[in-house]
Amino acid sequence: MNLQTSLPSGKPKTWKARYTVLTLIWLAWLLSFLDRMVMSVSLPYIGKDLNLDTTQQGLIISAFFIGYAAFQIPGGLLADKFGSRKIMAIGIAWWSVFTSLTGAVLTLPLMLAVRFFFGIGEGCFPSASWKMISTYFPSKERGRATAIQSTVNTLGPALAVVVAASIIGAFGWHMVFIVLGIPGLFIAAGIYLFTRDNPKDHPAITQQDLADLAADDQGGLQNTSAIAFKDVLKMPVLWQMASIWFLFDITFWGFSTWLPSYLITVREFSLAKTGVMAAIPFLFGAGGTLIGGYCSDKFKPMRKTLYVATSVIAAGFLYLTFSVSSADMAVVYQCISALFMFFAMATFWGILMDTIPSNIMGRASGIVNFGGQMAGVVSAPIIGWLIQSSGGSYNSAFIFMIAALLCSAVVTLTVKGSHAVGAIPSKA
């Protein structure tokens, strides 16, 4: 029976097809963060079992980022060519298999290989997911949609600490990865079964949904179906957005990766207290993401201004985090900084989806996210070197992160209005 015909006439559906699509994408994103972030908790135990020093342990992290970054652009190309649905399903199943294989590895070379291939699977997913969101959601709702999706950036790391600590305490680090590889297979199947690349083909889509999407098409996105990749690369706004995301992610990955170490080493928190205090800022970040998404849609013409303002505020509180003498106040300032930082992140993706046509979003967002993952590759060793060269002080590392966030705000000021059509170079 057709779902639409079973509804009473005149009563619109409250649950739309795009909400189902977003729910599945959200679950996949949450799992992707869980699968990658549990490594930060497991790493000391892996190092002990495999007799690895800290440099070798760092290589394990880098192996993931290399694979993840390498497939940002190919993942976007594949999503544009074969559709988001297939690429997401295959990518999730792929990384889930290598998540479980991580728990079976007993040597460093094999661990590096497994984490690299795990990164490839995760690298295929982001561009395909953003393409599907931009395809299913009208412009007026994309800010909230991306904000909901982006809550995993905060909930994932917070939940990963709890999940990893619980499983490691009971069964050891091997079981963390073996267990977390299983849910992805079900999510991959759900995405393949309950999404479609074209909203018109979704069995639960309504005529009103299609009318909302068609209204966006009338805004100028309809004549971009045969854009060559080389022409996409010539879009100035694309490189502006990639630069912004690179600079933002220097701060994001620095904040996410080094926060527990900072609390233990500098603020002298116990491991148990660190587990709680390191999770709280990410919960504030989740709130900031949702508020940012709402404000991004509510004040759509001001998205750029919102990003700049909240980035500057986040940088200010990040400075207070390391400069304040009170350890408890440092946590308070971390929470406030996280709230505004993730508010800015939500507005960023709203800006991107307004400036890039949806039918090249796979390729374009792949390039942008590649910039972000390159930040993950370079920021970890730079921050580590800054801490080491400062005799264990984190001050220079914080200044580095603050400078990157402020620079992202400066670059944002150079982005001009909507580039839906004008940014695509015409062929000679």
Short mmCIF file of C-alpha atoms in Angstrom, two decimals:
data_model
loop_
_atom_site.label_atom_id
_atom_site.label_comp_id
_atom_site.label_asym_id
_atom_site.label_seq_id
_atom_site.Cartn_x
_atom_site.Cartn_y
_atom_site.Cartn_z
CA MET A 1 0.00 0.00 0.00
CA ASN A 2 1.33 3.44 -0.87
CA LEU A 3 2.05 5.43 2.29
CA GLN A 4 0.77 8.66 0.81
CA THR A 5 -2.61 7.27 -0.25
CA SER A 6 -3.15 5.81 3.22
CA LEU A 7 -3.16 9.26 4.80
CA PRO A 8 -6.37 11.26 5.21
CA SER A 9 -6.74 13.84 2.51
CA GLY A 10 -5.87 17.39 3.47
CA LYS A 11 -3.60 16.32 6.34
CA PRO A 12 0.04 16.71 5.38
CA LYS A 13 2.56 14.17 6.53
CA THR A 14 4.53 15.32 9.56
CA TRP A 15 7.38 12.84 8.94
CA LYS A 16 8.93 13.52 5.56
CA ALA A 17 11.10 11.29 3.41
CA ARG A 18 14.04 13.61 3.91
CA TYR A 19 13.85 13.05 7.67
CA THR A 20 14.36 9.32 7.15
CA VAL A 21 17.30 10.06 4.88
CA LEU A 22 18.82 12.42 7.45
CA THR A 23 18.33 9.93 10.29
CA LEU A 24 20.23 7.22 8.42
CA ILE A 25 23.00 9.64 7.48
CA TRP A 26 23.22 10.81 11.10
CA LEU A 27 23.57 7.24 12.37
CA ALA A 28 26.28 6.55 9.80
CA TRP A 29 28.17 9.71 10.78
CA LEU A 30 27.89 8.86 14.47
CA LEU A 31 29.32 5.41 13.83
CA SER A 32 32.12 6.86 11.72
CA PHE A 33 33.21 9.07 14.62
CA LEU A 34 32.91 6.23 17.11
CA ASP A 35 34.97 3.91 14.93
CA ARG A 36 37.77 6.45 14.48
CA MET A 37 37.79 8.12 17.92
CA VAL A 38 37.95 4.95 20.03
CA MET A 39 41.52 4.66 18.76
CA SER A 40 42.57 7.61 20.93
CA VAL A 41 41.46 5.71 24.05
CA SER A 42 42.76 2.34 22.84
CA LEU A 43 46.16 3.56 21.67
CA PRO A 44 48.05 3.24 24.99
CA TYR A 45 46.87 -0.37 25.32
CA ILE A 46 47.75 -1.13 21.71
CA GLY A 47 51.18 0.40 22.27
CA LYS A 48 51.74 -1.78 25.31
CA ASP A 49 50.60 -4.98 23.59
CA LEU A 50 52.57 -4.36 20.38
CA ASN A 51 55.56 -2.78 22.17
CA LEU A 52 55.26 0.55 20.34
CA ASP A 53 56.77 3.89 21.33
CA THR A 54 54.77 7.11 21.08
CA THR A 55 56.14 7.94 17.64
CA GLN A 56 54.97 4.58 16.29
CA GLN A 57 51.60 5.07 17.95
CA GLY A 58 51.34 8.41 16.19
CA LEU A 59 51.92 6.66 12.87
CA ILE A 60 48.78 4.60 13.49
CA ILE A 61 46.74 7.81 13.74
CA SER A 62 48.44 9.25 10.65
CA ALA A 63 47.73 6.09 8.62
CA PHE A 64 44.00 6.67 9.04
CA PHE A 65 44.20 10.34 8.09
CA ILE A 66 46.26 9.61 4.99
CA GLY A 67 43.67 7.13 3.71
CA TYR A 68 40.81 9.38 4.79
CA ALA A 69 42.23 12.48 3.12
CA ALA A 70 43.26 10.60 -0.03
CA PHE A 71 39.69 9.52 -0.76
CA GLN A 72 37.85 12.78 -0.07
CA ILE A 73 38.01 13.90 -3.70
CA PRO A 74 37.66 10.42 -5.29
CA GLY A 75 34.70 9.81 -2.98
CA GLY A 76 33.03 12.96 -4.29
CA LEU A 77 33.73 12.02 -7.90
CA LEU A 78 32.27 8.55 -7.32
CA ALA A 79 29.18 10.02 -5.63
CA ASP A 80 28.55 12.35 -8.57
CA LYS A 81 29.07 9.52 -11.08
CA PHE A 82 27.38 6.54 -9.41
CA GLY A 83 25.11 8.22 -6.86
CA SER A 84 25.37 8.87 -3.14
CA ARG A 85 23.32 5.84 -2.16
CA LYS A 86 25.73 3.20 -3.50
CA ILE A 87 28.88 5.01 -2.43
CA MET A 88 27.63 5.53 1.13
CA ALA A 89 26.51 1.92 1.50
CA ILE A 90 29.76 0.51 0.11
CA GLY A 91 31.91 2.93 2.12
CA ILE A 92 30.17 2.11 5.42
CA ALA A 93 30.39 -1.64 4.84
CA TRP A 94 34.06 -1.28 3.82
CA TRP A 95 35.16 0.68 6.88
CA SER A 96 33.12 -1.60 9.18
CA VAL A 97 35.04 -4.64 7.98
CA PHE A 98 38.36 -2.91 8.60
CA THR A 99 37.16 -1.69 12.00
CA SER A 100 36.70 -5.29 13.08
CA LEU A 101 40.00 -6.32 11.47
CA THR A 102 41.78 -3.70 13.60
CA GLY A 103 40.96 -5.80 16.64
CA ALA A 104 42.69 -8.83 15.12
CA VAL A 105 46.00 -7.14 14.25
CA LEU A 106 49.17 -8.14 16.12
CA THR A 107 51.95 -6.28 14.24
CA LEU A 108 52.63 -2.62 13.45
CA PRO A 109 52.95 -2.95 9.63
CA LEU A 110 49.63 -4.76 9.43
CA MET A 111 48.03 -2.24 11.78
CA LEU A 112 49.18 0.62 9.55
CA ALA A 113 47.75 -1.12 6.48
CA VAL A 114 44.41 -1.87 8.14
CA ARG A 115 44.02 1.68 9.44
CA PHE A 116 44.91 3.09 6.02
CA PHE A 117 42.21 0.98 4.34
CA PHE A 118 39.80 1.87 7.15
CA GLY A 119 40.47 5.52 6.30
CA ILE A 120 39.71 4.90 2.63
CA GLY A 121 36.26 3.55 3.51
CA GLU A 122 35.47 6.50 5.77
CA GLY A 123 36.90 8.89 3.18
CA CYS A 124 34.28 7.87 0.60
CA PHE A 125 31.40 8.76 2.91
CA PRO A 126 31.40 12.53 3.68
CA SER A 127 31.01 13.88 0.15
CA ALA A 128 28.27 11.39 -0.67
CA SER A 129 26.35 12.26 2.50
CA TRP A 130 26.53 16.02 1.92
CA LYS A 131 25.46 15.53 -1.67
CA MET A 132 22.39 13.60 -0.54
CA ILE A 133 21.50 16.23 2.08
CA SER A 134 21.76 19.00 -0.50
CA THR A 135 19.62 16.91 -2.88
CA TYR A 136 16.81 16.17 -0.42
CA PHE A 137 16.65 19.39 1.60
CA PRO A 138 15.51 22.74 0.22
CA SER A 139 17.86 25.65 0.79
CA LYS A 140 15.73 27.04 3.62
CA GLU A 141 16.27 23.86 5.69
CA ARG A 142 19.86 22.94 4.87
CA GLY A 143 21.35 24.84 7.78
CA ARG A 144 19.32 22.85 10.29
CA ALA A 145 19.89 19.59 8.41
CA THR A 146 23.66 20.01 8.38
CA ALA A 147 23.57 21.16 12.00
CA ILE A 148 21.76 17.98 13.05
CA GLN A 149 24.22 15.92 11.03
CA SER A 150 27.13 17.82 12.55
CA THR A 151 26.13 17.03 16.14
CA VAL A 152 28.07 13.80 15.67
CA ASN A 153 31.27 15.87 15.58
CA THR A 154 30.70 16.48 19.27
CA LEU A 155 28.63 13.51 20.42
CA GLY A 156 30.93 11.04 18.66
CA PRO A 157 34.13 11.91 20.56
CA ALA A 158 32.23 12.17 23.86
CA LEU A 159 30.51 8.80 23.37
CA ALA A 160 33.69 7.15 22.09
CA VAL A 161 35.45 7.74 25.41
CA VAL A 162 32.64 6.07 27.34
CA VAL A 163 32.21 3.13 24.94
CA ALA A 164 35.92 2.44 24.60
CA ALA A 165 36.64 2.68 28.32
CA SER A 166 33.74 0.36 29.16
CA ILE A 167 34.64 -2.34 26.65
CA ILE A 168 38.40 -2.13 27.27
CA GLY A 169 37.83 -2.43 31.02
CA ALA A 170 35.73 -5.57 30.57
CA PHE A 171 37.20 -7.32 27.52
CA GLY A 172 40.37 -5.54 26.34
CA TRP A 173 41.10 -3.25 23.39
CA HIS A 174 40.68 -5.95 20.72
CA MET A 175 36.97 -6.32 21.46
CA VAL A 176 36.28 -2.58 21.05
CA PHE A 177 37.00 -2.75 17.33
CA ILE A 178 35.46 -6.17 16.75
CA VAL A 179 32.16 -5.07 18.31
CA LEU A 180 31.99 -1.66 16.61
CA GLY A 181 32.43 -3.22 13.18
CA ILE A 182 29.04 -4.94 13.39
CA PRO A 183 26.50 -2.04 13.46
CA GLY A 184 27.89 -0.54 10.27
CA LEU A 185 26.75 -3.49 8.19
CA PHE A 186 23.15 -2.88 9.28
CA ILE A 187 23.39 0.87 8.68
CA ALA A 188 24.85 0.27 5.20
CA ALA A 189 21.91 -2.00 4.39
CA GLY A 190 19.46 0.59 5.73
CA ILE A 191 20.90 3.34 3.55
CA TYR A 192 20.76 1.16 0.46
CA LEU A 193 17.19 0.05 1.13
CA PHE A 194 15.60 3.28 2.37
CA THR A 195 17.23 6.05 0.33
CA ARG A 196 17.26 6.95 -3.36
CA ASP A 197 19.67 9.19 -5.26
CA ASN A 198 16.82 11.14 -6.85
CA PRO A 199 14.11 12.32 -4.42
CA LYS A 200 11.53 11.75 -7.18
CA ASP A 201 12.24 8.01 -6.89
CA HIS A 202 11.70 7.85 -3.12
CA PRO A 203 8.40 6.06 -2.38
CA ALA A 204 7.56 8.38 0.54
CA ILE A 205 8.22 11.70 -1.20
CA THR A 206 5.32 14.15 -1.50
CA GLN A 207 4.43 16.62 -4.22
CA GLN A 208 5.00 19.47 -1.77
CA ASP A 209 8.52 18.19 -1.07
CA LEU A 210 9.25 18.11 -4.78
CA ALA A 211 7.77 21.60 -5.20
CA ASP A 212 10.11 22.95 -2.51
CA LEU A 213 13.11 21.42 -4.26
CA ALA A 214 11.92 22.66 -7.65
CA ALA A 215 11.74 26.20 -6.26
CA ASP A 216 15.45 25.97 -5.48
CA ASP A 217 16.11 24.79 -9.02
CA GLN A 218 14.38 27.90 -10.31
CA GLY A 219 17.03 29.87 -8.45
CA GLY A 220 19.66 28.98 -10.99
CA LEU A 221 20.94 25.49 -10.26
CA GLN A 222 19.39 23.79 -13.23
CA ASN A 223 22.02 24.40 -15.91
CA THR A 224 25.01 22.77 -14.27
CA SER A 225 24.56 19.13 -15.15
CA ALA A 226 27.54 18.65 -17.42
CA ILE A 227 30.30 20.47 -15.57
CA ALA A 228 33.76 18.99 -16.08
CA PHE A 229 35.90 18.36 -13.01
CA LYS A 230 38.55 20.75 -14.31
CA ASP A 231 35.90 23.48 -14.41
CA VAL A 232 34.86 22.71 -10.84
CA LEU A 233 38.50 23.19 -9.82
CA LYS A 234 38.43 26.68 -11.37
CA MET A 235 35.73 27.91 -8.99
CA PRO A 236 37.44 30.49 -6.72
CA VAL A 237 34.86 30.04 -3.98
CA LEU A 238 35.73 26.35 -3.78
CA TRP A 239 39.31 27.11 -2.77
CA GLN A 240 38.17 29.79 -0.37
CA MET A 241 35.89 27.29 1.36
CA ALA A 242 38.62 24.62 1.38
CA SER A 243 41.01 27.10 3.00
CA ILE A 244 38.45 28.04 5.65
CA TRP A 245 37.81 24.40 6.47
CA PHE A 246 41.54 23.60 6.58
CA LEU A 247 42.13 26.40 9.09
CA PHE A 248 39.04 25.52 11.14
CA ASP A 249 40.01 21.86 11.31
CA ILE A 250 43.50 22.68 12.60
CA THR A 251 41.70 24.00 15.66
CA PHE A 252 39.06 21.24 15.70
CA TRP A 253 41.52 18.34 15.54
CA GLY A 254 43.88 20.04 17.96
CA PHE A 255 41.01 20.60 20.39
CA SER A 256 39.67 17.04 20.01
CA THR A 257 42.99 15.20 20.10
CA TRP A 258 44.94 17.06 22.77
CA LEU A 259 42.21 18.01 25.25
CA PRO A 260 42.52 14.85 27.43
CA SER A 261 46.33 15.10 27.51
CA TYR A 262 46.14 18.78 28.44
CA LEU A 263 43.78 18.13 31.35
CA ILE A 264 45.95 15.31 32.69
CA THR A 265 49.37 16.85 32.10
CA VAL A 266 48.82 20.55 32.76
CA ARG A 267 45.69 20.70 34.90
CA GLU A 268 46.64 17.48 36.75
CA PHE A 269 43.22 15.86 36.55
CA SER A 270 42.87 12.17 37.38
CA LEU A 271 42.04 9.78 34.55
CA ALA A 272 38.48 9.36 35.83
CA LYS A 273 37.94 13.12 36.12
CA THR A 274 39.48 13.66 32.70
CA GLY A 275 37.02 11.21 31.15
CA VAL A 276 34.13 13.33 32.40
CA MET A 277 35.64 16.77 31.89
CA ALA A 278 36.88 15.98 28.38
CA ALA A 279 33.37 14.93 27.35
CA ILE A 280 31.53 18.00 28.69
CA PRO A 281 32.90 20.53 26.14
CA PHE A 282 31.69 18.30 23.31
CA LEU A 283 28.19 18.27 24.79
CA PHE A 284 28.27 22.06 24.78
CA GLY A 285 29.52 21.79 21.21
CA ALA A 286 26.46 19.71 20.30
CA GLY A 287 24.25 22.49 21.63
CA GLY A 288 26.25 25.05 19.69
CA THR A 289 25.84 23.02 16.52
CA LEU A 290 22.05 22.89 16.85
CA ILE A 291 21.75 26.57 17.76
CA GLY A 292 24.09 27.45 14.90
CA GLY A 293 22.01 25.48 12.44
CA TYR A 294 18.82 27.18 13.57
CA CYS A 295 20.37 30.64 13.39
CA SER A 296 21.95 29.80 10.04
CA ASP A 297 18.47 29.24 8.58
CA LYS A 298 16.78 32.00 10.56
CA PHE A 299 19.34 34.61 9.54
CA LYS A 300 20.36 33.10 6.21
CA PRO A 301 21.71 36.35 4.66
CA MET A 302 24.00 36.73 7.70
CA ARG A 303 25.61 33.28 7.62
CA LYS A 304 29.04 34.69 6.80
CA THR A 305 28.80 37.25 9.59
CA LEU A 306 27.68 34.57 12.04
CA TYR A 307 30.69 32.41 11.17
CA VAL A 308 33.15 35.27 11.60
CA ALA A 309 31.66 36.47 14.89
CA THR A 310 31.43 33.06 16.54
CA SER A 311 34.91 32.03 15.39
CA VAL A 312 36.41 35.14 16.98
CA ILE A 313 34.48 34.55 20.22
CA ALA A 314 35.58 30.89 20.29
CA ALA A 315 39.19 31.95 19.80
CA GLY A 316 38.90 34.39 22.70
CA PHE A 317 37.65 31.74 25.11
CA LEU A 318 40.29 29.30 23.86
CA TYR A 319 42.89 31.88 24.91
CA LEU A 320 41.29 32.12 28.36
CA THR A 321 41.40 28.32 28.63
CA PHE A 322 45.18 28.13 28.85
CA SER A 323 45.81 31.53 30.44
CA VAL A 324 43.48 31.20 33.46
CA SER A 325 45.05 29.85 36.65
CA SER A 326 42.00 27.94 37.90
CA ALA A 327 41.65 24.42 36.48
CA ASP A 328 37.89 24.45 36.94
CA MET A 329 37.56 27.78 35.12
CA ALA A 330 39.70 26.36 32.31
CA VAL A 331 37.03 23.68 31.79
CA VAL A 332 34.31 26.37 31.82
CA TYR A 333 36.14 28.35 29.16
CA GLN A 334 36.68 25.19 27.11
CA CYS A 335 32.94 24.57 27.17
CA ILE A 336 32.11 28.11 26.04
CA SER A 337 34.77 27.96 23.33
CA ALA A 338 33.36 24.63 22.09
CA LEU A 339 29.83 26.05 21.98
CA PHE A 340 30.85 28.94 19.72
CA MET A 341 33.32 26.86 17.68
CA PHE A 342 30.66 24.35 16.71
CA PHE A 343 28.12 27.12 16.15
CA ALA A 344 30.56 28.41 13.54
CA MET A 345 30.93 24.94 12.04
CA ALA A 346 27.17 24.65 11.50
CA THR A 347 27.05 27.97 9.67
CA PHE A 348 30.03 26.99 7.50
CA TRP A 349 28.23 24.09 5.86
CA GLY A 350 25.19 26.27 5.29
CA ILE A 351 27.43 28.73 3.43
CA LEU A 352 28.93 25.91 1.37
CA MET A 353 25.58 24.48 0.31
CA ASP A 354 24.39 27.94 -0.71
CA THR A 355 27.45 28.64 -2.84
CA ILE A 356 27.84 25.26 -4.58
CA PRO A 357 25.23 23.68 -6.93
CA SER A 358 23.83 20.46 -5.48
CA ASN A 359 24.65 18.35 -8.55
CA ILE A 360 28.39 18.98 -8.14
CA MET A 361 28.26 18.94 -4.34
CA GLY A 362 29.93 15.51 -4.24
CA ARG A 363 33.06 16.72 -6.00
CA ALA A 364 33.06 20.15 -4.41
CA SER A 365 32.53 19.00 -0.82
CA GLY A 366 35.16 16.31 -1.37
CA ILE A 367 37.70 18.99 -2.22
CA VAL A 368 36.64 21.11 0.76
CA ASN A 369 36.76 18.21 3.19
CA PHE A 370 40.14 17.16 1.77
CA GLY A 371 41.42 20.47 3.06
CA GLY A 372 40.02 19.65 6.48
CA GLN A 373 41.60 16.22 6.62
CA MET A 374 44.96 17.58 5.51
CA ALA A 375 44.68 19.74 8.61
CA GLY A 376 44.36 16.51 10.58
CA VAL A 377 47.51 15.15 8.94
CA VAL A 378 49.67 18.21 9.62
CA SER A 379 48.26 19.61 12.87
CA ALA A 380 49.02 16.61 15.10
CA PRO A 381 52.80 16.59 14.51
CA ILE A 382 52.99 20.40 14.59
CA ILE A 383 51.14 20.62 17.90
CA GLY A 384 53.21 17.75 19.30
CA TRP A 385 56.41 19.50 18.26
CA LEU A 386 55.24 22.80 19.78
CA ILE A 387 54.54 21.08 23.10
CA GLN A 388 57.87 19.24 23.06
CA SER A 389 59.90 22.32 22.06
CA SER A 390 58.21 24.31 24.84
CA GLY A 391 59.28 21.83 27.50
CA GLY A 392 55.79 20.39 27.91
CA SER A 393 53.93 23.70 27.89
CA TYR A 394 50.74 23.80 25.85
CA ASN A 395 50.69 27.60 25.51
CA SER A 396 52.26 27.75 22.05
CA ALA A 397 49.98 24.94 20.87
CA PHE A 398 46.91 26.90 21.98
CA ILE A 399 48.20 30.04 20.27
CA PHE A 400 48.68 28.01 17.07
CA MET A 401 45.07 26.80 17.22
CA ILE A 402 43.77 30.29 18.02
CA ALA A 403 45.68 31.79 15.10
CA ALA A 404 44.27 29.17 12.71
CA LEU A 405 40.70 29.86 13.83
CA LEU A 406 41.12 33.62 13.46
CA CYS A 407 42.63 33.17 9.99
CA SER A 408 39.59 31.10 8.97
CA ALA A 409 37.41 34.06 9.96
CA VAL A 410 39.54 36.42 7.86
CA VAL A 411 39.28 34.18 4.79
CA THR A 412 35.50 33.96 5.28
CA LEU A 413 35.29 37.73 4.84
CA THR A 414 36.57 37.28 1.26
CA VAL A 415 33.70 34.96 0.24
CA LYS A 416 31.16 36.78 -1.90
CA GLY A 417 27.39 36.09 -1.77
CA SER A 418 25.82 33.16 -3.62
CA HIS A 419 27.98 31.50 -6.25
CA ALA A 420 25.38 29.03 -7.42
CA VAL A 421 25.91 29.87 -11.07
CA GLY A 422 28.44 32.62 -11.41
CA ALA A 423 31.28 30.70 -9.80
CA ILE A 424 31.30 28.06 -12.51
CA PRO A 425 33.70 29.15 -15.23
CA SER A 426 32.28 29.18 -18.73
CA LYS A 427 34.05 27.09 -21.34
CA ALA A 428 36.23 28.93 -23.81
#
